[in-house]
Amino acid sequence: MKIIVCIKQVPDVTEVKWDENGSLIRTGLPSIINPNDKNAIEAALTLKEEKGAEITVVSMGPPQVEEALREAMAMGCDHAVLLTDRKFGGADCWATAYTLGMAIKKLGHFDLIFSGVEAMDGNTAQVGPEIADFLGLPLLSYAEAIEVGEGTVKIHQKLGDLTRVIEGPMPALITCEKELNVPRIPRMDLVFECFEKEIKVLGMADVDGELENFGLKGSPTRLRKVFSPKRAKAQVEFLEGTPKESSQKLVEKLHEINAI
Amino acid sequence: MDFNLTPLNKMVIKTARAFCETEIPAIDAYMKEHNDYPPYLQEIFAKHHMLGMDIPKELGGIGADNFNLILIAEEVGKTASTCMLPFFMNNSVAETICHWGTEEVIKKFVPPLCDGTAWASMAFTEPNTGSDPRALTLTAEPDGDDFILNGTKRFISMANKPGPGVFFAKDLSMKGKPFDTTAFIVDKMSPGITFSGHYELMGLDGADTCDVFFTDVRVPKANILGRQGKGFPILLRWIAGERIQQCAATIGGGQAALDESVKYGNQRVVGGFPMGYMQGFSWMLADMKTRVEACRLLCYKTVKLQDEKNKGFEAASSELKVLTVPLIQEVCRQAVQFHGSYGYSKEYKVEKIFRNAMHLGVVASSLEINKTIAGMTILTQK
């Protein structure tokens, strides 16, 4: 079985800062593999151990994404492909999915594509489904369990309080939820081996496609503004009295503001 | 001169840190409850392929180098977990057997130390000596294809766990020769071997350090490591490497003591602002940081020398200990002081780090014997 895993390198912060143009200030921030994408890697590695598989991990981004790809190989992925080109810069979900889709076509035969449900720095959850759309694949999204059969794949799809079981023919694309598994730590011997492996680097000329579909040029969405919402300072009022009295005062207050 | 770590070094650190965060809390919880290592501890290290770092791949090792092992040691040291001892021991004894052993001995004893099925030990210390081979009283008497060992070893780590131990004995067949110390690889579960209970140590909580009693223990001649009567150089080389690992882990402890102090200095508010910004405390942080950094740089330089393979590093590792013992012990004392009464409480990590740091001056060769080695080397080198 051949599996492709799409990953993204993201800054390791919960509160990122942007410059005046709305771009992320990445300087000084450590980078990590997007957490959901680690679930995707783990899902592929679990299948590899259970049924045997060859895993290629693919990522689009600047040259420093090499670090994330090597870490994926240290976890157990077999091959890595880096899509890097200045013309890929500024891509939105559509252009990113287009670029990844074109590259995957170039890589040849595969049985499954895994990606994380969403990236922690964008939270769009669009790229995985759009790759499936580009490649004309069945999409099995929000997977919290995966079963591979003979030519078919079944997932437990997380839908809020409900779980839906869906099945589709392979090849297919699956987006992975954090509930799917606990990603493993890289193995120390593979840490050393991953630096001996070659990473395939592809630019725009290597993946074919239409020039106007890549990067900022190919992105239908435009970022207008990014800002941190201002936090209003709250007024603190102490409700005096016994617990019963203060509880009654609290209920009155909540009624006043139509909270209850 | 490049002081930067390579991308590989950085990933080794990141991976070691992830290992520490994931595995060590459960290991420490077991050790607190049982006052001993989990029986499956070496399997945990093996699962993450952290044993046999400096051992060829065909023997089950990683085929890496000591520099990267030191980076892992630093991270494990930051946790103040005693589980670092068996990790170091399996790595260093496997390397020692590979360096000195015959092909037969290497194939027999090294793979189990890499796959985590065996626990290594190294045993020189006795009730009346820790560094003088002439004072050894564990005797080895030849008997056919075997030697018969009798006597006592003291303060031996992991002695009562299954696996090979390198035991240094007075070789009675070498009587009258200038050197009579022979190193034997002994299956620690051999008939005739018994153990004392664990010593209660000042630090290294849960360590299984004990005495080992030999009564007519039969060891095959084939298990001699190196040559008969030439055991002491094996000890000196092993302990030189062990010192570097021990220093690296303690430097990690010093870094953790500093990190804890920085955290506390920012959190504790005195007179309306964080305590750490008071000059007296910020000066302490400056002292601690520069001491840790100086020790770390000498540690890296020393392990690079070890990795060159063709140069002696024994005196250099003694110099490292001469620097590290007083500086890191002082850093850990400062961290306790920085925390005030809380630093003396077991609620705070610096208390444990301080107790652990005290071991560096007396375990795996004392500060004073290292000063002697380093000083004599300065006098005698040309």
XYZ file of C-alpha atoms in Angstrom:
642
model
C 0.000 0.000 0.000
C 1.252 3.495 -0.798
C 0.234 6.325 1.501
C 0.810 10.044 1.079
C 0.655 12.277 4.141
C 0.295 16.043 3.688
C 1.719 18.083 6.542
C 2.226 21.748 7.387
C 4.869 23.386 9.523
C 3.339 25.942 11.887
C 4.692 28.304 14.554
C 4.582 26.828 18.042
C 2.526 29.505 19.745
C -0.949 29.996 21.027
C -0.829 33.783 20.644
C 0.942 34.757 17.459
C 1.742 38.316 16.423
C 1.291 39.895 13.002
C 3.045 42.776 11.325
C 1.262 45.838 9.924
C 0.658 44.001 6.628
C -1.173 41.180 8.352
C 1.662 38.678 7.910
C 2.746 36.350 10.694
C 5.915 37.425 12.481
C 7.752 34.116 12.469
C 11.126 35.369 13.683
C 12.138 33.802 16.955
C 9.254 31.363 17.003
C 10.033 27.644 17.112
C 8.264 25.692 14.388
C 6.442 22.398 14.797
C 4.519 19.927 12.692
C 0.860 20.961 12.841
C -0.663 18.824 15.640
C -3.508 17.368 13.507
C -0.952 16.472 10.828
C 0.960 14.462 13.421
C -2.251 12.456 13.920
C -2.261 11.909 10.141
C 1.356 10.688 10.250
C 0.560 8.368 13.150
C -2.456 6.949 11.278
C -0.239 6.159 8.293
C 2.458 4.597 10.505
C -0.126 2.443 12.282
C -1.343 1.146 8.917
C 2.247 0.528 7.868
C 2.785 -1.624 10.951
C -0.503 -3.486 10.555
C -0.645 -4.061 6.821
C 2.654 -2.872 5.392
C 2.890 0.399 3.530
C 5.291 2.874 2.002
C 4.725 6.385 3.299
C 5.646 9.605 1.530
C 5.235 12.819 3.470
C 4.633 15.990 1.459
C 4.720 19.619 2.533
C 4.618 23.010 0.854
C 6.499 25.918 2.340
C 9.838 27.694 2.663
C 13.103 25.672 2.722
C 13.066 25.465 6.532
C 10.104 23.074 6.261
C 12.849 20.483 5.742
C 13.013 20.239 9.556
C 9.361 19.120 9.751
C 9.852 16.612 6.929
C 12.918 15.108 8.615
C 10.986 14.814 11.869
C 8.229 12.958 9.996
C 10.877 10.551 8.673
C 12.258 10.186 12.203
C 8.762 9.097 13.219
C 8.912 6.395 10.524
C 7.830 7.872 7.172
C 9.883 6.493 4.290
C 10.192 9.408 1.859
C 9.755 13.172 1.928
C 8.866 15.736 -0.712
C 9.269 19.481 -0.225
C 7.308 21.818 -2.474
C 9.163 25.073 -2.362
C 9.208 27.956 -4.790
C 8.885 31.695 -4.328
C 5.932 31.531 -6.701
C 4.094 29.305 -4.186
C 4.266 32.127 -1.592
C 1.088 33.753 -0.288
C -1.099 30.809 -1.316
C -4.557 30.511 0.229
C -6.300 27.161 0.793
C -7.325 26.829 -2.845
C -3.856 27.528 -4.259
C -2.228 25.327 -1.608
C -4.543 22.437 -2.407
C -3.917 22.992 -6.125
C -0.139 22.856 -5.641
C -0.256 19.783 -3.385
C -2.719 18.101 -5.756
C -0.506 18.714 -8.799
C 2.532 17.387 -6.925
C 0.671 14.264 -5.776
C -0.314 13.564 -9.387
C 3.382 13.720 -10.250
C 4.281 11.267 -7.488
C 2.302 8.522 -9.183
C 0.235 5.696 -7.724
C -1.125 5.893 -4.187
C -3.874 4.172 -2.193
C -4.560 6.701 0.522
C -3.870 10.341 1.293
C -3.914 11.488 4.907
C -3.957 15.047 6.153
C -4.826 16.719 9.428
C -8.335 18.109 9.767
C -6.987 21.657 10.055
C -3.853 23.687 10.738
C -3.581 25.438 14.093
C -2.429 28.712 12.482
C -5.340 28.999 10.048
C -8.125 26.683 11.216
C -9.803 26.603 7.804
C -10.081 22.790 7.450
C -10.226 23.381 3.684
C -6.960 22.095 2.227
C -7.583 18.353 2.717
C -11.093 18.416 1.161
C -9.900 20.641 -1.697
C -7.069 18.214 -2.538
C -9.696 15.449 -2.710
C -11.745 17.677 -5.023
C -8.773 18.399 -7.316
C -7.870 14.743 -7.548
C -11.472 13.509 -7.814
C -11.112 11.328 -4.705
C -13.700 10.247 -2.155
C -13.311 12.434 0.934
C -13.581 10.886 4.390
C -13.200 13.815 6.750
C -12.950 14.262 10.529
C -11.776 10.671 11.094
C -11.503 9.490 14.679
C -11.107 5.814 13.677
C -9.951 4.199 10.432
C -10.406 0.652 9.127
C -8.878 -0.403 5.828
C -10.531 -3.333 4.032
C -10.080 -4.910 0.614
C -10.088 -1.899 -1.677
C -12.258 0.103 0.688
C -11.735 2.284 3.712
C -14.151 2.989 6.545
C -13.920 5.789 9.092
C -15.727 6.980 12.182
C -16.504 10.580 11.357
C -16.671 13.011 14.263
C -19.767 15.178 13.973
C -20.041 17.043 17.228
C -22.024 14.845 19.599
C -22.619 12.261 16.866
C -20.319 9.791 15.177
C -21.095 8.755 11.618
C -19.578 5.642 10.059
C -18.798 6.155 6.370
C -17.065 3.964 3.835
C -15.539 4.663 0.455
C -13.462 3.036 -2.253
C -9.717 3.531 -2.382
C -7.872 5.619 -3.364
C -9.369 8.121 -0.984
C -8.409 11.088 1.163
C -8.886 11.063 4.914
C -8.603 14.079 7.215
C -7.525 13.124 10.720
C -8.833 14.320 14.075
C -6.806 14.507 17.275
C -8.987 11.776 18.818
C -7.721 9.324 16.202
C -4.500 8.447 18.009
C -1.576 9.623 20.105
C 1.305 10.538 17.795
C 4.529 8.734 18.615
C 7.830 10.326 19.573
C 10.496 10.058 16.860
C 12.739 7.038 17.384
C 16.296 8.002 18.252
C 17.892 5.734 15.614
C 15.561 7.145 12.956
C 16.535 10.665 14.026
C 20.053 9.853 12.872
C 18.887 8.005 9.753
C 16.546 10.768 8.632
C 19.499 13.088 8.135
C 21.069 10.577 5.756
C 17.948 10.467 3.569
C 17.370 12.713 0.601
C 14.377 15.012 0.472
C 12.880 15.414 -2.989
C 12.506 19.129 -3.714
C 9.938 20.238 -6.291
C 9.369 23.755 -7.592
C 6.667 25.167 -9.810
C 8.329 23.925 -12.998
C 8.389 20.358 -11.609
C 4.689 20.056 -10.807
C 3.314 21.444 -14.081
C 0.041 23.330 -13.626
C -1.020 26.796 -14.675
C 1.128 29.690 -13.500
C -1.913 31.771 -12.540
C -3.117 29.064 -10.132
C -0.073 29.140 -7.836
C 0.676 31.304 -4.822
C -0.841 34.684 -4.140
C -1.763 35.066 -7.804
C -3.813 31.904 -7.754
C -5.544 32.645 -4.466
C -9.185 33.706 -4.734
C -9.295 34.903 -1.123
C -7.611 38.121 -0.057
C -6.553 38.855 3.482
C -7.894 42.296 4.392
C -6.718 42.662 7.954
C -5.517 40.628 10.896
C -5.862 42.030 14.382
C -5.975 40.971 18.006
C -9.396 41.749 19.444
C -9.172 44.357 22.177
C -10.083 43.010 25.553
C -12.469 45.229 27.482
C -11.547 45.603 31.133
C -14.261 43.984 33.201
C -15.789 45.611 36.241
C -15.615 43.426 39.323
C -18.381 43.778 41.832
C -18.392 41.933 45.129
C -21.797 40.750 46.289
C -21.759 40.951 50.052
C -23.814 38.896 52.487
C -24.338 35.283 53.473
C -24.007 32.677 50.686
C -27.805 32.683 50.349
C -28.039 36.474 50.181
C -25.205 36.855 47.709
C -26.697 34.065 45.550
C -30.013 35.935 45.433
C -28.211 39.159 44.504
C -26.380 37.267 41.748
C -29.646 35.937 40.318
C -31.096 39.468 40.329
C -28.047 40.810 38.543
C -28.223 38.086 35.897
C -31.919 38.888 35.376
C -31.054 42.571 34.941
C -28.739 41.829 32.035
C -31.106 39.184 30.605
C -28.489 36.492 31.092
C -31.095 34.136 32.556
C 35.254 27.457 15.994
C 31.528 26.789 15.655
C 29.484 26.878 18.852
C 26.221 26.167 17.051
C 24.420 22.859 17.279
C 23.626 21.124 13.992
C 20.030 20.417 12.874
C 20.690 16.784 13.893
C 21.815 17.825 17.382
C 18.717 19.997 17.716
C 16.425 17.137 16.728
C 18.178 14.820 19.192
C 17.478 17.360 21.951
C 13.863 17.817 20.842
C 13.344 14.056 20.752
C 15.001 13.546 24.141
C 12.804 16.285 25.593
C 9.692 14.604 24.173
C 10.868 11.297 25.662
C 11.334 12.927 29.064
C 7.893 14.567 28.989
C 6.154 11.390 27.850
C 7.887 8.566 29.699
C 9.632 9.896 32.789
C 6.620 10.984 34.908
C 5.334 7.379 34.999
C 8.850 6.020 35.669
C 9.324 8.455 38.568
C 5.883 7.632 39.964
C 6.778 3.919 39.961
C 10.132 4.626 41.622
C 8.518 6.760 44.316
C 6.069 3.979 45.142
C 8.489 1.017 44.937
C 11.824 2.667 45.834
C 13.344 0.868 42.846
C 13.460 1.024 39.057
C 10.528 -0.382 37.075
C 11.556 -3.908 35.968
C 10.789 -2.939 32.352
C 12.823 0.316 32.467
C 15.535 -0.696 29.993
C 12.835 -1.883 27.583
C 11.423 1.654 27.614
C 14.805 3.084 26.648
C 15.200 0.339 24.043
C 11.759 1.028 22.561
C 12.925 4.571 21.849
C 16.286 3.233 20.569
C 18.300 5.152 23.139
C 20.586 2.261 24.148
C 23.812 1.421 22.337
C 24.264 4.984 21.115
C 27.971 4.460 20.403
C 27.570 0.820 19.305
C 27.607 -0.373 15.668
C 24.196 -1.062 14.142
C 25.023 -4.722 13.437
C 25.265 -5.281 17.198
C 21.921 -3.622 17.831
C 23.257 -0.141 18.502
C 22.549 3.221 16.932
C 26.009 3.850 15.481
C 25.954 7.450 16.670
C 28.495 9.286 18.799
C 29.008 10.360 22.385
C 28.284 14.023 21.673
C 24.654 13.269 20.912
C 24.494 10.949 23.923
C 25.598 13.893 26.053
C 22.788 16.020 24.653
C 20.311 13.336 25.743
C 22.020 13.098 29.149
C 21.520 16.817 29.671
C 17.809 16.563 28.934
C 17.339 13.530 31.218
C 19.373 15.360 33.880
C 16.950 18.291 33.753
C 14.176 16.001 34.978
C 16.225 15.039 38.085
C 15.047 11.463 37.514
C 17.259 8.667 38.831
C 16.390 6.596 35.753
C 19.347 8.284 34.082
C 21.721 5.873 35.860
C 20.631 2.611 34.164
C 20.441 4.489 30.851
C 24.063 5.629 31.174
C 25.227 2.264 32.475
C 23.878 0.168 29.601
C 25.339 2.615 27.103
C 28.771 2.907 28.694
C 29.236 -0.783 29.577
C 28.199 -1.868 26.069
C 30.758 0.551 24.621
C 33.422 -0.690 27.038
C 32.803 -4.337 26.123
C 32.948 -3.422 22.427
C 36.251 -1.630 22.950
C 38.043 -4.308 24.981
C 36.193 -7.558 24.358
C 36.846 -10.496 22.074
C 34.407 -11.068 19.213
C 32.786 -13.868 21.218
C 32.316 -11.679 24.295
C 30.990 -8.762 22.248
C 28.426 -10.916 20.424
C 27.304 -12.523 23.664
C 26.940 -9.496 25.920
C 26.428 -6.361 23.816
C 23.121 -7.016 21.944
C 21.111 -7.651 25.166
C 22.385 -4.330 26.547
C 21.101 -2.595 23.413
C 17.699 -4.307 23.224
C 16.944 -3.611 26.887
C 16.687 -7.229 28.031
C 19.771 -6.878 30.253
C 20.897 -4.418 32.921
C 24.597 -3.544 33.002
C 26.741 -2.855 36.057
C 30.336 -1.811 36.617
C 31.898 -2.880 39.909
C 35.230 -1.748 41.264
C 34.433 -0.200 44.658
C 34.835 -2.339 47.784
C 34.396 -1.617 51.491
C 38.002 -0.407 51.730
C 38.778 1.063 48.344
C 37.196 3.117 45.603
C 40.190 3.823 43.412
C 43.246 1.769 44.454
C 43.586 -1.538 42.560
C 46.220 -2.795 45.009
C 43.637 -2.699 47.787
C 41.103 -4.957 46.032
C 40.013 -7.986 48.048
C 37.584 -9.658 45.612
C 39.728 -12.591 44.530
C 39.670 -14.665 41.356
C 41.291 -18.090 41.527
C 41.716 -20.191 38.355
C 39.985 -23.568 38.288
C 40.028 -25.421 34.968
C 38.214 -23.343 32.342
C 36.792 -21.085 35.020
C 37.754 -18.661 37.737
C 36.259 -18.838 41.225
C 35.392 -15.416 42.665
C 35.091 -14.643 46.378
C 34.651 -11.341 48.175
C 32.477 -8.224 48.371
C 31.726 -5.236 46.139
C 30.172 -2.078 47.587
C 27.804 0.615 46.243
C 27.056 -1.206 42.987
C 24.245 0.192 40.880
C 21.791 -2.158 39.170
C 23.714 -5.079 40.728
C 20.574 -7.020 41.655
C 19.092 -6.746 38.148
C 19.624 -9.475 35.519
C 22.439 -8.891 33.068
C 26.204 -8.666 32.827
C 28.399 -6.732 35.233
C 32.070 -5.969 34.794
C 33.687 -6.915 38.110
C 37.308 -6.086 38.906
C 39.136 -8.700 40.984
C 42.575 -9.521 42.329
C 43.705 -12.272 39.942
C 45.501 -14.870 42.071
C 47.101 -16.410 38.978
C 48.964 -13.104 38.508
C 50.506 -13.218 41.978
C 53.936 -11.587 42.060
C 53.305 -9.655 38.833
C 53.248 -5.815 39.000
C 49.585 -5.673 37.910
C 47.074 -8.252 39.096
C 43.664 -6.641 38.488
C 41.558 -8.564 35.982
C 38.128 -7.516 34.675
C 35.505 -10.287 34.519
C 32.126 -10.095 32.839
C 29.854 -11.771 35.357
C 26.256 -12.850 34.933
C 24.843 -11.146 38.023
C 22.311 -13.936 38.546
C 25.093 -16.585 38.835
C 24.866 -19.120 41.687
C 26.806 -17.881 44.741
C 25.990 -14.169 44.256
C 23.837 -12.479 46.913
C 22.983 -8.844 47.552
C 22.443 -6.500 50.466
C 19.397 -4.255 50.618
C 19.481 -0.879 48.887
C 21.522 1.925 50.418
C 19.404 4.932 51.378
C 21.179 7.716 49.541
C 21.041 11.483 50.050
C 19.793 11.968 46.489
C 19.089 9.791 43.441
C 15.783 8.708 44.977
C 14.856 5.097 44.283
C 18.359 4.016 43.221
C 19.040 0.310 43.859
C 22.683 0.710 44.947
C 23.738 -2.268 47.058
C 26.583 -4.550 48.098
C 27.337 -7.733 46.144
C 28.623 -10.823 47.945
C 30.534 -13.498 46.014
C 30.784 -17.011 47.484
C 32.599 -19.447 45.162
C 31.100 -17.858 42.059
C 32.207 -19.643 38.914
C 33.011 -17.391 35.926
C 34.279 -18.786 32.591
C 37.785 -17.713 31.555
C 36.235 -16.681 28.245
C 34.466 -13.891 30.157
C 37.701 -12.036 30.903
C 37.489 -8.546 29.440
C 40.773 -7.412 27.927
C 43.867 -9.154 29.220
C 44.611 -10.730 32.556
C 46.208 -8.271 34.968
C 45.250 -5.372 32.696
C 41.888 -4.606 34.208
C 42.688 -1.213 35.728
C 43.093 0.655 32.403
C 39.628 -0.676 31.477
C 38.205 0.929 34.587
C 40.060 4.201 33.970
C 38.800 4.474 30.406
C 35.240 3.538 31.331
C 35.069 5.946 34.231
C 36.460 8.756 32.083
C 33.446 8.370 29.781
C 31.071 7.874 32.687
C 32.301 11.124 34.245
C 31.385 13.038 31.093
C 27.869 11.569 31.070
C 27.519 12.201 34.791
C 28.703 15.804 34.396
C 26.357 16.364 31.436
C 23.373 15.125 33.427
C 24.320 17.282 36.394
C 24.786 20.296 34.121
C 21.251 19.539 32.915
C 20.224 19.588 36.570
C 21.961 22.964 36.961
C 20.077 24.286 33.947
C 16.809 23.050 35.452
C 17.722 24.740 38.762
C 18.264 27.976 36.847
C 15.023 27.573 34.865
C 13.058 26.950 38.056
C 14.616 30.039 39.643
C 13.783 32.228 36.639
C 10.184 30.980 36.776
C 9.976 31.623 40.515
C 11.665 35.024 40.152
C 9.010 36.107 37.663
C 6.070 34.684 39.604
C 6.841 35.686 43.184
C 5.743 39.276 43.737
C 7.494 41.250 46.457
C 6.734 44.931 47.059
C 4.561 45.064 43.964
C 6.923 43.647 41.375
C 8.490 40.272 40.514
C 11.180 39.301 42.981
C 13.692 38.319 40.295
C 14.086 41.958 39.255
C 15.631 42.883 42.603
C 19.350 43.340 42.085
C 20.363 40.691 44.635
C 18.304 38.046 42.867
C 19.141 39.074 39.302
C 22.835 38.864 40.204
C 22.271 35.331 41.442
C 20.694 34.440 38.100
C 23.672 35.922 36.273
C 26.058 33.824 38.382
C 24.012 30.675 37.836
C 23.678 31.131 34.078
C 27.379 31.803 33.470
C 28.405 28.843 35.632
C 26.085 26.451 33.789
C 27.224 27.802 30.435
C 30.931 27.457 31.284
C 30.483 23.864 32.437
C 28.421 23.007 29.353
C 31.069 24.362 26.983
C 33.863 22.386 28.673
C 31.618 19.303 28.660
C 31.053 19.631 24.901
C 34.787 20.129 24.317
C 35.627 17.052 26.401
C 33.117 14.780 24.688
C 34.345 15.950 21.278
C 37.788 14.751 22.381
C 36.259 11.397 23.389
C 34.612 11.112 19.979
C 37.938 11.642 18.216
C 38.652 8.073 19.428
C 42.391 8.177 18.817
C 43.204 10.614 21.634
C 43.176 10.042 25.368
C 40.400 11.891 27.158
C 40.895 10.634 30.713
C 42.664 13.740 32.045
C 40.267 16.022 30.175
C 37.271 14.300 31.762
C 38.884 14.776 35.183
C 39.331 18.482 34.433
C 35.648 18.616 33.497
C 34.717 17.168 36.857
C 37.087 19.554 38.671
C 35.209 22.467 37.106
C 31.681 21.051 37.193
C 31.444 19.755 40.755
C 31.906 23.072 42.607
C 30.185 25.236 40.001
C 27.014 23.199 39.491
C 26.715 22.336 43.171
C 26.874 26.075 43.866
C 24.262 26.754 41.167
C 21.931 24.237 42.813
C 22.568 25.739 46.254
C 21.821 29.188 44.846
C 18.557 27.863 43.385
C 17.487 26.616 46.820
C 18.451 29.997 48.305
C 16.602 31.814 45.529
C 13.394 29.991 46.487
C 13.778 30.824 50.200
C 11.974 28.397 52.512
C 10.168 26.906 49.535
C 13.524 25.785 48.158
C 13.996 23.614 51.234
C 10.607 21.991 50.659
C 10.078 18.801 48.673
C 7.167 20.629 46.995
C 9.749 22.368 44.821
C 11.975 20.646 42.280
C 15.148 22.502 43.312
C 15.317 20.524 46.566
C 15.670 17.258 44.632
C 18.070 18.776 42.104
C 20.296 20.021 44.953
C 20.432 16.573 46.582
C 21.209 14.940 43.234
C 24.012 17.421 42.504
C 25.814 16.388 45.683
C 26.443 12.943 44.169
C 28.707 14.392 41.496
C 31.499 15.094 43.967
C 31.678 11.592 45.409
C 30.195 9.050 42.956
C 32.082 7.612 39.949
C 35.339 9.011 41.363
C 35.553 11.821 43.886
C 36.345 15.436 43.111
C 39.649 15.041 44.937
C 40.861 12.006 42.984
C 40.030 13.901 39.794
C 42.058 16.865 40.981
C 44.936 14.446 41.524
C 44.565 12.932 38.037
C 44.305 16.360 36.399
C 47.135 17.849 38.448
C 49.529 14.939 37.933
C 48.805 15.015 34.199
C 49.770 18.695 34.065
C 53.034 17.944 35.869
C 53.991 14.909 33.800
C 52.815 15.750 30.270
C 55.507 16.929 27.882
